[in-house]
Coordinates of C-alpha atoms and ligand atoms in Angstrom, one line a residue:
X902 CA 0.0 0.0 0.0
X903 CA 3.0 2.4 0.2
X904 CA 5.1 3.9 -1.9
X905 CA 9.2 3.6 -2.1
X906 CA 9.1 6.5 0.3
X907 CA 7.2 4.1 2.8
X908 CA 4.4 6.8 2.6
X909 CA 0.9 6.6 1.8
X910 CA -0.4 9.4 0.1
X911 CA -4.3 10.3 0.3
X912 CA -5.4 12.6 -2.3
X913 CA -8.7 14.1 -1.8
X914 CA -10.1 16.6 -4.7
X915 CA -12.9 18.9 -3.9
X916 CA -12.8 20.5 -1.0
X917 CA -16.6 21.1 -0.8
X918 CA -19.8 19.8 1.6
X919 CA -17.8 16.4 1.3
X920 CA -14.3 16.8 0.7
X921 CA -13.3 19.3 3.3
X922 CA -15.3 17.0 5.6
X923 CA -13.1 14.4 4.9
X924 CA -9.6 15.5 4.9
X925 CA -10.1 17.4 8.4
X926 CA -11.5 13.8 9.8
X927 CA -8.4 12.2 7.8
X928 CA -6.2 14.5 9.1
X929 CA -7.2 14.6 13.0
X930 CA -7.6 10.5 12.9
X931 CA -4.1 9.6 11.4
X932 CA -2.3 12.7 13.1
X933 CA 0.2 10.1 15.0
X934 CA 0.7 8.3 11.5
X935 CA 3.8 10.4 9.8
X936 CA 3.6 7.6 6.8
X937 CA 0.1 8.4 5.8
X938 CA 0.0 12.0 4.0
X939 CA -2.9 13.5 3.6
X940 CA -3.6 16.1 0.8
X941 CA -6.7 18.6 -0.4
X942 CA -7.2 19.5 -4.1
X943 CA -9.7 22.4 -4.9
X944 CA -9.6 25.0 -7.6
X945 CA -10.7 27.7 -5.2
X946 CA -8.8 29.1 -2.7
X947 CA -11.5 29.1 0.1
X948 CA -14.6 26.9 1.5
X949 CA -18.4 28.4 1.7
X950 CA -21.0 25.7 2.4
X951 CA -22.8 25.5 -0.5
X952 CA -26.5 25.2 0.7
X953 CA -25.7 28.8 1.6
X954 CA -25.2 30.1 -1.7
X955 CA -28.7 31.3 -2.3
X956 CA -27.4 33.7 0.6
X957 CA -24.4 35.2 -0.9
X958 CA -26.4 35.7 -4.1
X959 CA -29.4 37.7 -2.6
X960 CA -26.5 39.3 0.3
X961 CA -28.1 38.4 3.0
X962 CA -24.6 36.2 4.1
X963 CA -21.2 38.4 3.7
X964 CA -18.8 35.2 2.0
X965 CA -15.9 37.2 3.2
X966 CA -17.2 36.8 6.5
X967 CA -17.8 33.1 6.4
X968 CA -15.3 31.6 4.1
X969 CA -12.6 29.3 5.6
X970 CA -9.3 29.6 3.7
X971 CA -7.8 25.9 2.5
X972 CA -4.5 26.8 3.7
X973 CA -5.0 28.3 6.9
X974 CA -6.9 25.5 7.6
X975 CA -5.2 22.7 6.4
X976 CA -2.3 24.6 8.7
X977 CA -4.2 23.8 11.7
X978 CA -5.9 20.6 11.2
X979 CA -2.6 18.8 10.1
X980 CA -3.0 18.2 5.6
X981 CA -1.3 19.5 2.8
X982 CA -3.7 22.1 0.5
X983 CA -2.6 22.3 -3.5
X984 CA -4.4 24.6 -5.3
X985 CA -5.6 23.6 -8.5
X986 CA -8.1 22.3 -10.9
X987 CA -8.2 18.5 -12.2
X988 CA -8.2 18.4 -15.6
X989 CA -6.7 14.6 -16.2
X990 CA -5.7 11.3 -14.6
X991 CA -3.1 8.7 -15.4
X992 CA -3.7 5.6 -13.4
X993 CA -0.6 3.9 -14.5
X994 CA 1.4 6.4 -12.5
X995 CA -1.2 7.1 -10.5
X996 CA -0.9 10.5 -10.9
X997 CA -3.9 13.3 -11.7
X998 CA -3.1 16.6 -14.0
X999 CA -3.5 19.7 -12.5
X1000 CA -4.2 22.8 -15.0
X1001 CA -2.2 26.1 -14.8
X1002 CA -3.5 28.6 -12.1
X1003 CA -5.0 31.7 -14.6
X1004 CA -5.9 35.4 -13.1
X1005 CA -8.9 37.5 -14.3
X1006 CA -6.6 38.7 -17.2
X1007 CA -5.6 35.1 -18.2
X1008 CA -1.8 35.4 -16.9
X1009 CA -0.6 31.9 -16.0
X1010 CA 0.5 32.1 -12.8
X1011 CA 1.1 28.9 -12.2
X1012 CA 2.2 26.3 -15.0
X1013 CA 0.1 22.5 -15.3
X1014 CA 1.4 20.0 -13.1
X1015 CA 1.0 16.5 -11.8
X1016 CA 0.3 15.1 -8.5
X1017 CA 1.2 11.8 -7.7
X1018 CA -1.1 9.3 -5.5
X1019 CA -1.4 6.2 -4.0
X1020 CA -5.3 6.3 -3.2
X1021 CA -7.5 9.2 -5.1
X1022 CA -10.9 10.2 -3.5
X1023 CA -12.6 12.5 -5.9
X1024 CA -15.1 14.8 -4.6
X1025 CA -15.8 17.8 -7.3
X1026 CA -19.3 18.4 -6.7
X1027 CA -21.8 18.9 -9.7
X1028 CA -23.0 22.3 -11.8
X1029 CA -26.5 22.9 -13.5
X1030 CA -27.7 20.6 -16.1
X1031 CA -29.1 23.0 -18.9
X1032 CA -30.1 19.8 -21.0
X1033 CA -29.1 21.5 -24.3
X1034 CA -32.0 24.0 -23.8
X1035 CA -31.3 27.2 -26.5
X1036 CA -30.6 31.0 -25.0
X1037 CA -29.8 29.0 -21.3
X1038 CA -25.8 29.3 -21.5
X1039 CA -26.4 32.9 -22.9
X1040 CA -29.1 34.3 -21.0
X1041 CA -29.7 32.7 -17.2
X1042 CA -27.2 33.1 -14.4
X1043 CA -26.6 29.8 -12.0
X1044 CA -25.5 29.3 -9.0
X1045 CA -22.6 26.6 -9.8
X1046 CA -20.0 28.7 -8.2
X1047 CA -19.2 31.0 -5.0
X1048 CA -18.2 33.5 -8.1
X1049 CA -21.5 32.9 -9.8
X1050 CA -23.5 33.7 -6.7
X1051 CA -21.4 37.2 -6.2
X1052 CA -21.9 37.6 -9.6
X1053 CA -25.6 37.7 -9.4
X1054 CA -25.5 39.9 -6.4
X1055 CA -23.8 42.4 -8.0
X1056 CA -26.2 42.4 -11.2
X1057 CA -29.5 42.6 -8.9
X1058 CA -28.0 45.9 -7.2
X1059 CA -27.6 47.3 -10.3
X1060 CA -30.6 46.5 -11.4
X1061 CA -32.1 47.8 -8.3
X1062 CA -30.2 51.2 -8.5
X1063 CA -31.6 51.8 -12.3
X1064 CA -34.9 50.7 -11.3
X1065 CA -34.5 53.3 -8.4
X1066 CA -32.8 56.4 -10.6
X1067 CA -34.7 55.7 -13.8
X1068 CA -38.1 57.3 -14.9
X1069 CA -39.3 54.9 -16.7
X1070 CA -40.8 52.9 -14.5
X1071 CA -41.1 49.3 -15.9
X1072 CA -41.3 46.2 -14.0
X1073 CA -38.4 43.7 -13.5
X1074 CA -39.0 40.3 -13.7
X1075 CA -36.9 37.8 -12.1
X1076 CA -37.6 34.1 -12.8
X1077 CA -35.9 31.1 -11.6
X1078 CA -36.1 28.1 -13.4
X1079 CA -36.3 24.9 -11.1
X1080 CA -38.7 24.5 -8.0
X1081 CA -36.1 22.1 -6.3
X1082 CA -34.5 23.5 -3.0
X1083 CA -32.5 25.6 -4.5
X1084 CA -35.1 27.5 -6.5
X1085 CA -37.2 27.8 -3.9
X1086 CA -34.6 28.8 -1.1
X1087 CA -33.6 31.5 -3.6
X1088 CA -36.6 33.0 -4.9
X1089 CA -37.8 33.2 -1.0
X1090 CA -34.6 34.9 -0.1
X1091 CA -34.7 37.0 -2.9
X1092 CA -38.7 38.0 -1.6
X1093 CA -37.1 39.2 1.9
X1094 CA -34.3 41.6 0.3
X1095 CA -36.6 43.5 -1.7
X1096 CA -39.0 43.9 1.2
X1097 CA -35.6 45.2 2.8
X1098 CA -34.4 47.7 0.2
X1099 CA -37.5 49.3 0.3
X1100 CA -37.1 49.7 4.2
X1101 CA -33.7 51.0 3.7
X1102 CA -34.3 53.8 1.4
X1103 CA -34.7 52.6 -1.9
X1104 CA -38.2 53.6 -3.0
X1105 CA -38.9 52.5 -6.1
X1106 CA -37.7 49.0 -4.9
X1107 CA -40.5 46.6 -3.9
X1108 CA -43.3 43.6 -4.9
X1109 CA -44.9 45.8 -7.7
X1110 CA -41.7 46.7 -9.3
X1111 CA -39.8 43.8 -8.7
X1112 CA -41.7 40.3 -10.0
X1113 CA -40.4 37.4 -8.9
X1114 CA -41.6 34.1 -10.4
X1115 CA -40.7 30.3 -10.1
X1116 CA -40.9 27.8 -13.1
X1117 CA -41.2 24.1 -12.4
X1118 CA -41.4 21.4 -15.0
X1119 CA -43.8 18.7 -12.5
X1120 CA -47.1 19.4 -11.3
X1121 CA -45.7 21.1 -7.6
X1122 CA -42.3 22.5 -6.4
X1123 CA -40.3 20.1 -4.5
X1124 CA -41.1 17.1 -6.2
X1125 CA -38.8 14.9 -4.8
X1126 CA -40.8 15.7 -1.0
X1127 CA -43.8 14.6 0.9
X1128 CA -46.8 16.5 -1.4
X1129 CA -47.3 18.3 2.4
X1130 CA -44.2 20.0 2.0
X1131 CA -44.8 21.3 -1.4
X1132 CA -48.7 22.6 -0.4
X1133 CA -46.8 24.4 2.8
X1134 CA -44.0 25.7 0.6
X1135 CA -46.8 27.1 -2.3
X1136 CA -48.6 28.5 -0.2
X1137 CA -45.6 30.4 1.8
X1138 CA -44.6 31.6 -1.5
X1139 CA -48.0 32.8 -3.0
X1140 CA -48.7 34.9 0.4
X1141 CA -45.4 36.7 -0.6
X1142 CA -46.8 37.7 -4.4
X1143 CA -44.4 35.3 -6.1
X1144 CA -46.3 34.1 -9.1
X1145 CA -45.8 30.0 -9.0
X1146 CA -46.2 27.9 -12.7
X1147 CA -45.8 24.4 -12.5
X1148 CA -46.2 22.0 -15.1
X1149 CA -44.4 24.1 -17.6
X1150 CA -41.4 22.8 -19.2
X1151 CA -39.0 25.7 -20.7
X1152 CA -38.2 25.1 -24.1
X1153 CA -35.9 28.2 -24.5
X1154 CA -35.0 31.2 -23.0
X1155 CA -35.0 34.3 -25.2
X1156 CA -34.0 38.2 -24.4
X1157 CA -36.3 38.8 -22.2
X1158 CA -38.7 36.2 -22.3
X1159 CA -39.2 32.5 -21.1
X1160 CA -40.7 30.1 -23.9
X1161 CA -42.3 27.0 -22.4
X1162 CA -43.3 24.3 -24.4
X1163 CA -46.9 24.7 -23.2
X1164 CA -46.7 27.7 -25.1
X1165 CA -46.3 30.6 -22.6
X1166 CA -44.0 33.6 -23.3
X1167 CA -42.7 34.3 -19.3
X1168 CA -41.4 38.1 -19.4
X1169 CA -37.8 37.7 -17.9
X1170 CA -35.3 40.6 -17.2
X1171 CA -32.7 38.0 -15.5
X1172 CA -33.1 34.4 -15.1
X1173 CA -31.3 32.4 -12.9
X1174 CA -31.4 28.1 -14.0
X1175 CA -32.0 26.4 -10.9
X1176 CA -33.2 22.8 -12.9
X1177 CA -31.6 19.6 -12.1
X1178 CA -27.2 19.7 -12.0
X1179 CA -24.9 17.3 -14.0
X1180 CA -21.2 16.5 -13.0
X1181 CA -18.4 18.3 -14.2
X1182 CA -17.7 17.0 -18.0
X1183 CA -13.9 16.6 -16.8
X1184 CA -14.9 13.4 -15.2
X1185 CA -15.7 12.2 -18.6
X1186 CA -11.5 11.8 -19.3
X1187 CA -10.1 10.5 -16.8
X1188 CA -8.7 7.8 -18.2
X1189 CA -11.6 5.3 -18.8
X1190 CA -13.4 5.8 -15.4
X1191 CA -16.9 4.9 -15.8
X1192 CA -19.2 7.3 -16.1
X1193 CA -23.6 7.8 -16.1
X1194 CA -25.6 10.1 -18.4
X1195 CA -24.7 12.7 -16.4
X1196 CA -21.2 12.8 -16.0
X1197 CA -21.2 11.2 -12.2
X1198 CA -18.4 8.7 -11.7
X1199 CA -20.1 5.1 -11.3
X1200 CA -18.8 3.7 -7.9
X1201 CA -19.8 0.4 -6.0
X1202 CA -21.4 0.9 -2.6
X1203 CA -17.7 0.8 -0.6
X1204 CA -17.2 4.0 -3.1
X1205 CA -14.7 2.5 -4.8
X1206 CA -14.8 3.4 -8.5
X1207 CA -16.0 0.4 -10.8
X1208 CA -12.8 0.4 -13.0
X1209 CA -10.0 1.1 -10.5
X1210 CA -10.3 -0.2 -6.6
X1211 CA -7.7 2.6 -5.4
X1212 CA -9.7 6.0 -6.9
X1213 CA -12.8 6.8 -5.0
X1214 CA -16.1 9.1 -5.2
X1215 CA -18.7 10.2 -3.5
X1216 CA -20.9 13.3 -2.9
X1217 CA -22.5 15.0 -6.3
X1218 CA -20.0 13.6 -8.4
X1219 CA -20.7 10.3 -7.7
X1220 CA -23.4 7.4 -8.5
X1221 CA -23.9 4.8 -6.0
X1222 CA -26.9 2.8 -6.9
X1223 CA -28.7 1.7 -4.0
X1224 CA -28.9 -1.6 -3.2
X1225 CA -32.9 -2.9 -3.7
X1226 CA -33.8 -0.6 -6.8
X1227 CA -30.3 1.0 -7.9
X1228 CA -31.9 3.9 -6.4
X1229 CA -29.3 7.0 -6.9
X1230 CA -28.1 8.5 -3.8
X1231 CA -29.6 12.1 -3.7
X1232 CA -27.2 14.8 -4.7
X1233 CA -27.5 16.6 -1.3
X1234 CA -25.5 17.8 1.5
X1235 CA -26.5 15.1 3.6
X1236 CA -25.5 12.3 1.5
X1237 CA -22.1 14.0 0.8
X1238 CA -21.7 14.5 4.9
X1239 CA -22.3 11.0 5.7
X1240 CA -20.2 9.5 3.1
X1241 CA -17.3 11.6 4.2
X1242 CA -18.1 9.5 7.5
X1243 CA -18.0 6.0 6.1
X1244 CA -14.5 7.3 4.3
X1245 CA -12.6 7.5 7.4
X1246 CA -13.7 4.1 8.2
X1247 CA -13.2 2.8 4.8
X1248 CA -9.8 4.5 4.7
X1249 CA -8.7 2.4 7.6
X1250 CA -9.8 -0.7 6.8
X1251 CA -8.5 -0.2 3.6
X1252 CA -4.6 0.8 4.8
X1253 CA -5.2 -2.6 7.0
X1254 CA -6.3 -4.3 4.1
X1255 CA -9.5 -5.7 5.6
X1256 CA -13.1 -5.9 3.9
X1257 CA -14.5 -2.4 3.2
X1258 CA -17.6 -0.9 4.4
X1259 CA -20.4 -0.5 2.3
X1260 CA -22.9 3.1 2.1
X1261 CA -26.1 3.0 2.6
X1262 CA -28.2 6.1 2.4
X1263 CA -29.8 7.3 5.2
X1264 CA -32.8 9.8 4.5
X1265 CA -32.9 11.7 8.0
X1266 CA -35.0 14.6 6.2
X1267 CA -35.5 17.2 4.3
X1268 CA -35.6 21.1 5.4
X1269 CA -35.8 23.8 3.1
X1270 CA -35.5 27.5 4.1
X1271 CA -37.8 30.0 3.4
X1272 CA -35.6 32.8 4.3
X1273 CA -35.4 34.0 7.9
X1274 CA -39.2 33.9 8.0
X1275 CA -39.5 30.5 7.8
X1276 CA -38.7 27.2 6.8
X1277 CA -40.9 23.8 6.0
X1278 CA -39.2 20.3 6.0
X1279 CA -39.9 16.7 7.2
X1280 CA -37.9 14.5 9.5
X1281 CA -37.5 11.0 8.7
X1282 CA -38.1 8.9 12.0
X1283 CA -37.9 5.6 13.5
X1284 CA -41.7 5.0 13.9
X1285 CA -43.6 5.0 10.4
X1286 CA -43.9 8.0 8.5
X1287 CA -42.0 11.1 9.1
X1288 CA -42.4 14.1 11.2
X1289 CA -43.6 17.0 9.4
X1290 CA -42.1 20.6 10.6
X1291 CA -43.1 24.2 9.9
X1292 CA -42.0 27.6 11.5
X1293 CA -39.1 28.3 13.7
X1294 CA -38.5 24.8 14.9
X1295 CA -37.8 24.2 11.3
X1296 CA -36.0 27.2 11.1
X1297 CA -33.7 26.1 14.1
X1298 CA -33.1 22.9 12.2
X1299 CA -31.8 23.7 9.2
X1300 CA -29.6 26.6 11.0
X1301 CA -28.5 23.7 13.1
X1302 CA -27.4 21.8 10.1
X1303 CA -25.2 24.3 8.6
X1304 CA -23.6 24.5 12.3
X1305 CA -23.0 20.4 12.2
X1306 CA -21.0 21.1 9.3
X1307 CA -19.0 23.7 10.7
X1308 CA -18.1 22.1 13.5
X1309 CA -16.8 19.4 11.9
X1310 CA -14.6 21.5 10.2
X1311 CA -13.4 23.8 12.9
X1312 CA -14.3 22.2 16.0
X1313 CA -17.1 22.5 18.6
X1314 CA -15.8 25.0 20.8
X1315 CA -14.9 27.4 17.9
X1316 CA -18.0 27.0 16.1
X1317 CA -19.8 28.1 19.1
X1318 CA -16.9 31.6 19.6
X1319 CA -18.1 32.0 16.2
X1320 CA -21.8 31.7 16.7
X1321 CA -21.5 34.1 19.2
X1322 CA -19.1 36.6 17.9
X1323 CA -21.6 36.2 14.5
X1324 CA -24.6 36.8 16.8
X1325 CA -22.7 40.4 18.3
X1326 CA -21.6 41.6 15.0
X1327 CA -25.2 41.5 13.2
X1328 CA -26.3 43.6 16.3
X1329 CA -24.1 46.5 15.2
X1330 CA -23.9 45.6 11.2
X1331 CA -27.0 45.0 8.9
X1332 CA -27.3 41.6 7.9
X1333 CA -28.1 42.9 4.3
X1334 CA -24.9 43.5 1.6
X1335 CA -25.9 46.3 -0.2
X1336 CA -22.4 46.7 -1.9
Ligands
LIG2408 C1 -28.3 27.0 -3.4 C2 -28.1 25.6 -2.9 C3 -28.9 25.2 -1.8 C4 -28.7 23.8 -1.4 N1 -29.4 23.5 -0.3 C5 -29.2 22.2 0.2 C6 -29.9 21.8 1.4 O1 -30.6 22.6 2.1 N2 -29.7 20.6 1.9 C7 -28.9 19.7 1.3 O2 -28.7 18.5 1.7 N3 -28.2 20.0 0.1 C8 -28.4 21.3 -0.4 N4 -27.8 21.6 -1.6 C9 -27.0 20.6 -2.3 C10 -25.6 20.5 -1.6 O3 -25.0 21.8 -1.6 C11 -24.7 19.5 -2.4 O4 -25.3 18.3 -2.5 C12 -23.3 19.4 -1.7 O5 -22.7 20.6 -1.6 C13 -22.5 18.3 -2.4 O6 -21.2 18.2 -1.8 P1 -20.0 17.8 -2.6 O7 -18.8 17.7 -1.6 O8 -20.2 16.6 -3.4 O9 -19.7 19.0 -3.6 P2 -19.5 20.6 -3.4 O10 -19.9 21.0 -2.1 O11 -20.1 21.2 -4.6 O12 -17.9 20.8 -3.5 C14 -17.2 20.5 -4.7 C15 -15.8 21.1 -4.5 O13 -15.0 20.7 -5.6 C16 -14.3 21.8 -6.2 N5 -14.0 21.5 -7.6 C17 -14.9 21.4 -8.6 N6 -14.4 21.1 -9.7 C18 -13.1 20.9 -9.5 C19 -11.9 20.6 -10.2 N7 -12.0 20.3 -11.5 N8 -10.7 20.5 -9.6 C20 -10.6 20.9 -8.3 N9 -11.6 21.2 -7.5 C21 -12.8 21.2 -8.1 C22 -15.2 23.0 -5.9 O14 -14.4 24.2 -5.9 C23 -15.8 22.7 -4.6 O15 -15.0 23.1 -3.5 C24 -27.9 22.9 -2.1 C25 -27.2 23.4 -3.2 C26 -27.3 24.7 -3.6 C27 -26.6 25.1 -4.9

């Protein structure tokens, strides 16, 4: 299992939901082990959760506030940190290719490398699927990256402050296409802000001149939950003003318009595509690694990838048929945190060379965020059925969630100086980024 050096090197790349998870856990549970070398891959040089994205876009969470930076952190929690992105893999050296490190003005900073391993655990997330659908790469924003989210921030100000200083007085639509969590998380967010502007001085700013709408190809928003939580969520929404079409499937986005193959035309200013995800298309060439319809690296239920028993996946990235129906693992959060879990596990068994542990997904529940108003979700528990939630217990939940995640990350007793040092400052600083 080791090298000449008589090390073991662990490469882990994505440093996301999943991946930072892992190589903190990694780290902290073979700190004593100086042959086992652990090492974090990500093309970015900092960490935000992602279920918090919707956040950052609407500005309601400051990411320069809440990002954790690779290298400071892999500083304290004992791994190495190599920025870069993965653009190749050779398993007969068992090395991946690393692309040259570009600025905004395409200077290479850095030149392409290689990175050697002796066990590869690929966690790179996923990005919007826009299934081929015409006007969607040229017209609708996304929220596939930090970048992408700060991006949209700084577009909706803008738009704000012409709304504000013009005279002609035209509404703006803004319509996001997908009524999964992240639609709905965003266009609820997005409800609270403008309810804020308004408060804070900009006039012209509020539900008359700002339409927000949410497009959803089934017949209800949030499909994949209990039909409760979708009647809880509608209604939520339609109290707000935000005009709700389901069963319309968008057959192309146009200047301005939506065009759904039901035959609306949706008047839309910006559009943000919110409608299923797909894995990144480098996963497609890595050297003859299986791969589904969508990208996602095909791995057995120990995680292990069908093709080569030393590179791993899991989180977004990966499919992991269940075992009764070949069921996909959701791509969520959860899953990702609880496969990071059975890694460490897996990892040490596997260094002992004894039988590996097998995933099984466990649905504990879903809660989805209507802003700081509200959120609506269902817990999975052990008697039948699960346990539906509604209000500021659900609220609490999902705020608790985010909290797990951190102190996995940074530890309990920081994540709670944090919480409170976050509680302080928003009583002196508005929680809303106006800049
Ligand atoms: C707005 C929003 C809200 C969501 N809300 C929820 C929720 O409430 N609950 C829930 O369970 N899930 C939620 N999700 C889904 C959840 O965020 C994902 O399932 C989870 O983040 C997946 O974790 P991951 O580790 O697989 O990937 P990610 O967290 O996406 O991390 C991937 C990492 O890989 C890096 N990377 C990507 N490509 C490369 C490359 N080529 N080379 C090097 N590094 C690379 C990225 O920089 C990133 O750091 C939400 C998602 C969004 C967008």
């Amino acid at each position: 299992m080791k090298n000449e050096h008589n090390i073991h090197r662990i490469v882990v790349v994505g440093g996301g939901a999943g991946g930072l998870e892992l190589v903190t856990k990694l780290a902290h549970k073979f700190r004593r082990k100086k042959q086992i070398q652990i090492t974090l891959v990500d093309m970015k040089l900092t960490h935000i959760w992602k279920p918090l994205w919707h956040e950052v876009a609407t500005g309601t969470l400051s990411s320069s506030d809440n990002e954790i930076n690779y290298l400071l952190h892999s500083h304290f929690h004992g791994y190495t940190f190599e920025l870069g992105t993965l653009i190749g893999l050779d398993r007969t050296t068992k090395q991946i290719h690393l692309g040259p490190i570009i600025n905004e003005s395409g200077y290479i900073l850095a030149p392409a490398r290689q990175l050697p391993y002796d066990t590869l655990i690929i966690a790179i997330g996923s990005i919007c699927n826009d299934f081929n659908i015409p006007g969607v790469a040229e017209y609708c924003l996304s929220l596939d990256s930090q970048q992408q989210a700060e991006q949209f921030h700084r577009r909706f100000l803008q738009r704000c402050m012409q709304m504000e200083y013009s005279e002609n007085q035209l509404p703006l639509n803004i319509v996001i296409v997908g009524g999964g969590a992240t639609g709905v998380e965003l266009v609820a967010e997005l409800n609270r802000v403008v309810t804020q502007i308004h408060t804070f001085g900009w006039q012209q700013i509020n539900g008359n001149t700002i339409k927000l709408s949410i497009i959803e190809s089934s017949d209800r928003l949030l499909q994949a939950l209990k039909p409760k939580i979708s009647t809880a969520i509608y209604d939520d929404l339609s109290q707000r003003g935000i005009t709700i079409y389901t069963n319309q499937r968008v057959q192309s986005i146009q200047h301005n318009a939506i065009i759904t193959a039901q035959g609306l035309s949706i008047p839309a200013d910006m559009v943000v595509w919110a409608a299923g995800i797909k894995a990144p298309t480098v996963l497609t060439k890595l050297d003859g690694l299986e791969v589904n319809a969508i990208n996602q690296l095909v791995v057995h239920q120990t995680l292990q990838t069908t093709v080569d028993k030393n590179i791993f996946a899991f989180g977004d990235c990966a499919y992991c048929p269940q075992d009764e129906n070949k069921k996909a693992v959701p791509p969520r959060a959860q899953a990702a945190h609880q496969q990071a879990s059975l890694l460490v596990k897996t990892m040490q068994a596997y260094l002992a060379g004894t039988e590996l542990p097998t995933y099984h997904y466990h649905d504990h529940g879903s809660l989805i965020s209507l802003s700081q108003q509200n959120a609506v979700g269902q817990l999975m528990s052990y008697i039948p059925g699960s346990l539906f939630l509604e209000g500021r217990i659900a609220q609490f939940l999902y705020w608790l969630l985010f909290k797990e995640h951190q102190a996995v990350l940074l530890g309990i007793w920081r994540t709670v100086f944090m919480t409170i040092s976050n509680f302080l400052t928003e009583k002196v600083k508005p929680r809303l980024k106006l800049h």
